[in-house]
Amino acid sequence: MINKINNHFILVDRCAEETRIVEVFDKKIIKLITWFDKNPPLIGNIYNAVIVKKLNGGVARAKIYDKSILTIRGVPNSIKVNTSVRIIVTSDKTNNKPIQSKLIEPNSKFEEKIKNLDQINKIILLFFSKKLPIIKDEFSILWHELNLDKCYLDALKSKIKLNKGGVIWIEKTNAATLIDIDTKNLSIKTEDHMLKFCELAFVKCMEEIKLRNIGGMVLIDFPKLSNIRRKTFSNYLAETGKKYICDGIFFWFF
């Protein structure tokens, strides 16, 4: 059965009162979103909101009808406090962290496109690679054949070993997600070697952020680099990060 499907696809699995949507590439999960059916996610819901506070980098806080406070990204300078806007939710509330959302531009066709979709198709449109085949796995047959339970559990671990040496530690707090890059079991002989390691570790961090659907502020603690290579790495962060999170803002500070 596995050999008859594409190498890259989206699998929708509903089992034991839980819905799991995963993007599978080369028999591995590269992104997942999951929830218990008794507690459906807010992701994909559209609301009217009022801006209550402007922050840096196109970020704002807003309030919706039930007085919940949301974080909105992509807010231009022209939008001021007390302005009414339309937003779409892009995360659930976890650990007392504000719900994440994006601004819907006035007169755009996006809202019309998404409003008639069901919850699953809204999430697929928002978060997963476009134009992939969608396979419904009602009895978890493919899930078990592909051994996705291991991939699923691995995605929840805080420790990730890098293929060429080194370890990434991921820890979520109420304020932010903290990621530590550890050079354990890795022999660094030159500054260029350290720079290359940091670049590879950053790509892995981006993959893990997308896989785990991490939103909000993410702080990554990299090993020290020389002054000459800090600028090179800073440019690499901005250029590479945008390929994974197009509306993200990437800062390098030391």
PDB file of N, CA, C and O in Angstrom, residues 175-204:
ATOM      1  N   ALA A 175       6.822  32.528  28.559  1.00  0.00           N
ATOM      2  CA  ALA A 175       7.200  33.742  27.827  1.00  0.00           C
ATOM      3  C   ALA A 175       7.722  33.455  26.424  1.00  0.00           C
ATOM      4  O   ALA A 175       7.488  34.239  25.503  1.00  0.00           O
ATOM      5  N   ALA A 176       8.432  32.335  26.255  1.00  0.00           N
ATOM      6  CA  ALA A 176       9.069  32.065  24.961  1.00  0.00           C
ATOM      7  C   ALA A 176       9.478  30.603  24.884  1.00  0.00           C
ATOM      8  O   ALA A 176       9.434  29.882  25.877  1.00  0.00           O
ATOM      9  N   THR A 177       9.890  30.191  23.694  1.00  0.00           N
ATOM     10  CA  THR A 177      10.508  28.870  23.513  1.00  0.00           C
ATOM     11  C   THR A 177      12.012  29.068  23.496  1.00  0.00           C
ATOM     12  O   THR A 177      12.527  29.896  22.740  1.00  0.00           O
ATOM     13  N   LEU A 178      12.717  28.320  24.334  1.00  0.00           N
ATOM     14  CA  LEU A 178      14.163  28.450  24.459  1.00  0.00           C
ATOM     15  C   LEU A 178      14.835  27.254  23.786  1.00  0.00           C
ATOM     16  O   LEU A 178      14.461  26.106  24.028  1.00  0.00           O
ATOM     17  N   ILE A 179      15.815  27.541  22.933  1.00  0.00           N
ATOM     18  CA  ILE A 179      16.563  26.492  22.242  1.00  0.00           C
ATOM     19  C   ILE A 179      18.047  26.689  22.509  1.00  0.00           C
ATOM     20  O   ILE A 179      18.588  27.775  22.275  1.00  0.00           O
ATOM     21  N   ASP A 180      18.685  25.639  23.003  1.00  0.00           N
ATOM     22  CA  ASP A 180      20.118  25.700  23.302  1.00  0.00           C
ATOM     23  C   ASP A 180      20.865  24.793  22.331  1.00  0.00           C
ATOM     24  O   ASP A 180      20.491  23.641  22.132  1.00  0.00           O
ATOM     25  N   ILE A 181      21.925  25.327  21.716  1.00  0.00           N
ATOM     26  CA  ILE A 181      22.753  24.564  20.788  1.00  0.00           C
ATOM     27  C   ILE A 181      23.995  24.100  21.543  1.00  0.00           C
ATOM     28  O   ILE A 181      24.794  24.912  21.997  1.00  0.00           O
ATOM     29  N   ASP A 182      24.166  22.792  21.662  1.00  0.00           N
ATOM     30  CA  ASP A 182      25.253  22.195  22.441  1.00  0.00           C
ATOM     31  C   ASP A 182      26.219  21.485  21.488  1.00  0.00           C
ATOM     32  O   ASP A 182      25.789  20.698  20.635  1.00  0.00           O
ATOM     33  N   THR A 183      27.507  21.757  21.628  1.00  0.00           N
ATOM     34  CA  THR A 183      28.512  21.141  20.759  1.00  0.00           C
ATOM     35  C   THR A 183      29.009  19.803  21.314  1.00  0.00           C
ATOM     36  O   THR A 183      30.113  19.360  20.986  1.00  0.00           O
ATOM     37  N   LYS A 184      28.191  19.137  22.107  1.00  0.00           N
ATOM     38  CA  LYS A 184      28.561  17.860  22.717  1.00  0.00           C
ATOM     39  C   LYS A 184      28.992  16.844  21.647  1.00  0.00           C
ATOM     40  O   LYS A 184      28.358  16.706  20.614  1.00  0.00           O
ATOM     41  N   ASN A 185      30.097  16.147  21.930  1.00  0.00           N
ATOM     42  CA  ASN A 185      30.639  15.107  21.038  1.00  0.00           C
ATOM     43  C   ASN A 185      31.022  15.655  19.664  1.00  0.00           C
ATOM     44  O   ASN A 185      31.009  14.928  18.673  1.00  0.00           O
ATOM     45  N   LEU A 186      31.351  16.943  19.617  1.00  0.00           N
ATOM     46  CA  LEU A 186      31.728  17.561  18.348  1.00  0.00           C
ATOM     47  C   LEU A 186      33.078  18.248  18.509  1.00  0.00           C
ATOM     48  O   LEU A 186      33.270  19.062  19.421  1.00  0.00           O
ATOM     49  N   SER A 187      34.015  17.930  17.655  1.00  0.00           N
ATOM     50  CA  SER A 187      35.352  18.527  17.700  1.00  0.00           C
ATOM     51  C   SER A 187      35.402  19.715  16.741  1.00  0.00           C
ATOM     52  O   SER A 187      35.325  19.551  15.531  1.00  0.00           O
ATOM     53  N   ILE A 188      35.486  20.933  17.312  1.00  0.00           N
ATOM     54  CA  ILE A 188      35.552  22.158  16.510  1.00  0.00           C
ATOM     55  C   ILE A 188      37.008  22.596  16.431  1.00  0.00           C
ATOM     56  O   ILE A 188      37.614  22.951  17.446  1.00  0.00           O
ATOM     57  N   LYS A 189      37.584  22.601  15.221  1.00  0.00           N
ATOM     58  CA  LYS A 189      39.001  22.901  15.077  1.00  0.00           C
ATOM     59  C   LYS A 189      39.261  24.304  14.542  1.00  0.00           C
ATOM     60  O   LYS A 189      40.316  24.873  14.768  1.00  0.00           O
ATOM     61  N   THR A 190      38.312  24.863  13.794  1.00  0.00           N
ATOM     62  CA  THR A 190      38.516  26.190  13.210  1.00  0.00           C
ATOM     63  C   THR A 190      37.255  27.031  13.367  1.00  0.00           C
ATOM     64  O   THR A 190      36.178  26.514  13.627  1.00  0.00           O
ATOM     65  N   GLU A 191      37.417  28.338  13.167  1.00  0.00           N
ATOM     66  CA  GLU A 191      36.276  29.251  13.227  1.00  0.00           C
ATOM     67  C   GLU A 191      35.287  28.966  12.091  1.00  0.00           C
ATOM     68  O   GLU A 191      34.079  29.065  12.268  1.00  0.00           O
ATOM     69  N   ASP A 192      35.804  28.612  10.928  1.00  0.00           N
ATOM     70  CA  ASP A 192      34.918  28.293   9.804  1.00  0.00           C
ATOM     71  C   ASP A 192      34.097  27.038  10.105  1.00  0.00           C
ATOM     72  O   ASP A 192      32.931  26.941   9.706  1.00  0.00           O
ATOM     73  N   HIS A 193      34.713  26.101  10.792  1.00  0.00           N
ATOM     74  CA  HIS A 193      34.005  24.882  11.192  1.00  0.00           C
ATOM     75  C   HIS A 193      32.868  25.226  12.160  1.00  0.00           C
ATOM     76  O   HIS A 193      31.758  24.704  12.041  1.00  0.00           O
ATOM     77  N   MET A 194      33.140  26.138  13.096  1.00  0.00           N
ATOM     78  CA  MET A 194      32.104  26.552  14.043  1.00  0.00           C
ATOM     79  C   MET A 194      30.965  27.271  13.320  1.00  0.00           C
ATOM     80  O   MET A 194      29.785  27.057  13.612  1.00  0.00           O
ATOM     81  N   LEU A 195      31.310  28.129  12.363  1.00  0.00           N
ATOM     82  CA  LEU A 195      30.285  28.843  11.597  1.00  0.00           C
ATOM     83  C   LEU A 195      29.407  27.857  10.834  1.00  0.00           C
ATOM     84  O   LEU A 195      28.176  27.977  10.833  1.00  0.00           O
ATOM     85  N   LYS A 196      30.022  26.867  10.206  1.00  0.00           N
ATOM     86  CA  LYS A 196      29.251  25.871   9.454  1.00  0.00           C
ATOM     87  C   LYS A 196      28.343  25.076  10.377  1.00  0.00           C
ATOM     88  O   LYS A 196      27.180  24.793  10.039  1.00  0.00           O
ATOM     89  N   PHE A 197      28.852  24.732  11.566  1.00  0.00           N
ATOM     90  CA  PHE A 197      28.029  24.009  12.536  1.00  0.00           C
ATOM     91  C   PHE A 197      26.820  24.843  12.943  1.00  0.00           C
ATOM     92  O   PHE A 197      25.696  24.329  13.018  1.00  0.00           O
ATOM     93  N   CYS A 198      27.016  26.121  13.214  1.00  0.00           N
ATOM     94  CA  CYS A 198      25.915  27.001  13.614  1.00  0.00           C
ATOM     95  C   CYS A 198      24.871  27.104  12.503  1.00  0.00           C
ATOM     96  O   CYS A 198      23.665  27.128  12.773  1.00  0.00           O
ATOM     97  N   GLU A 199      25.317  27.160  11.246  1.00  0.00           N
ATOM     98  CA  GLU A 199      24.386  27.235  10.126  1.00  0.00           C
ATOM     99  C   GLU A 199      23.545  25.962  10.020  1.00  0.00           C
ATOM    100  O   GLU A 199      22.325  26.024   9.842  1.00  0.00           O
ATOM    101  N   LEU A 200      24.206  24.809  10.153  1.00  0.00           N
ATOM    102  CA  LEU A 200      23.478  23.533  10.090  1.00  0.00           C
ATOM    103  C   LEU A 200      22.520  23.398  11.266  1.00  0.00           C
ATOM    104  O   LEU A 200      21.392  22.908  11.113  1.00  0.00           O
ATOM    105  N   ALA A 201      22.954  23.838  12.456  1.00  0.00           N
ATOM    106  CA  ALA A 201      22.098  23.763  13.636  1.00  0.00           C
ATOM    107  C   ALA A 201      20.883  24.666  13.489  1.00  0.00           C
ATOM    108  O   ALA A 201      19.772  24.312  13.899  1.00  0.00           O
ATOM    109  N   PHE A 202      21.066  25.841  12.862  1.00  0.00           N
ATOM    110  CA  PHE A 202      19.947  26.755  12.661  1.00  0.00           C
ATOM    111  C   PHE A 202      18.899  26.155  11.727  1.00  0.00           C
ATOM    112  O   PHE A 202      17.692  26.259  11.977  1.00  0.00           O
ATOM    113  N   VAL A 203      19.340  25.506  10.652  1.00  0.00           N
ATOM    114  CA  VAL A 203      18.404  24.840   9.742  1.00  0.00           C
ATOM    115  C   VAL A 203      17.606  23.776  10.487  1.00  0.00           C
ATOM    116  O   VAL A 203      16.381  23.666  10.321  1.00  0.00           O
ATOM    117  N   LYS A 204      18.284  23.003  11.329  1.00  0.00           N
ATOM    118  CA  LYS A 204      17.584  21.984  12.115  1.00  0.00           C
ATOM    119  C   LYS A 204      16.586  22.627  13.071  1.00  0.00           C
ATOM    120  O   LYS A 204      15.472  22.113  13.258  1.00  0.00           O
TER     121      LYS A 204
END
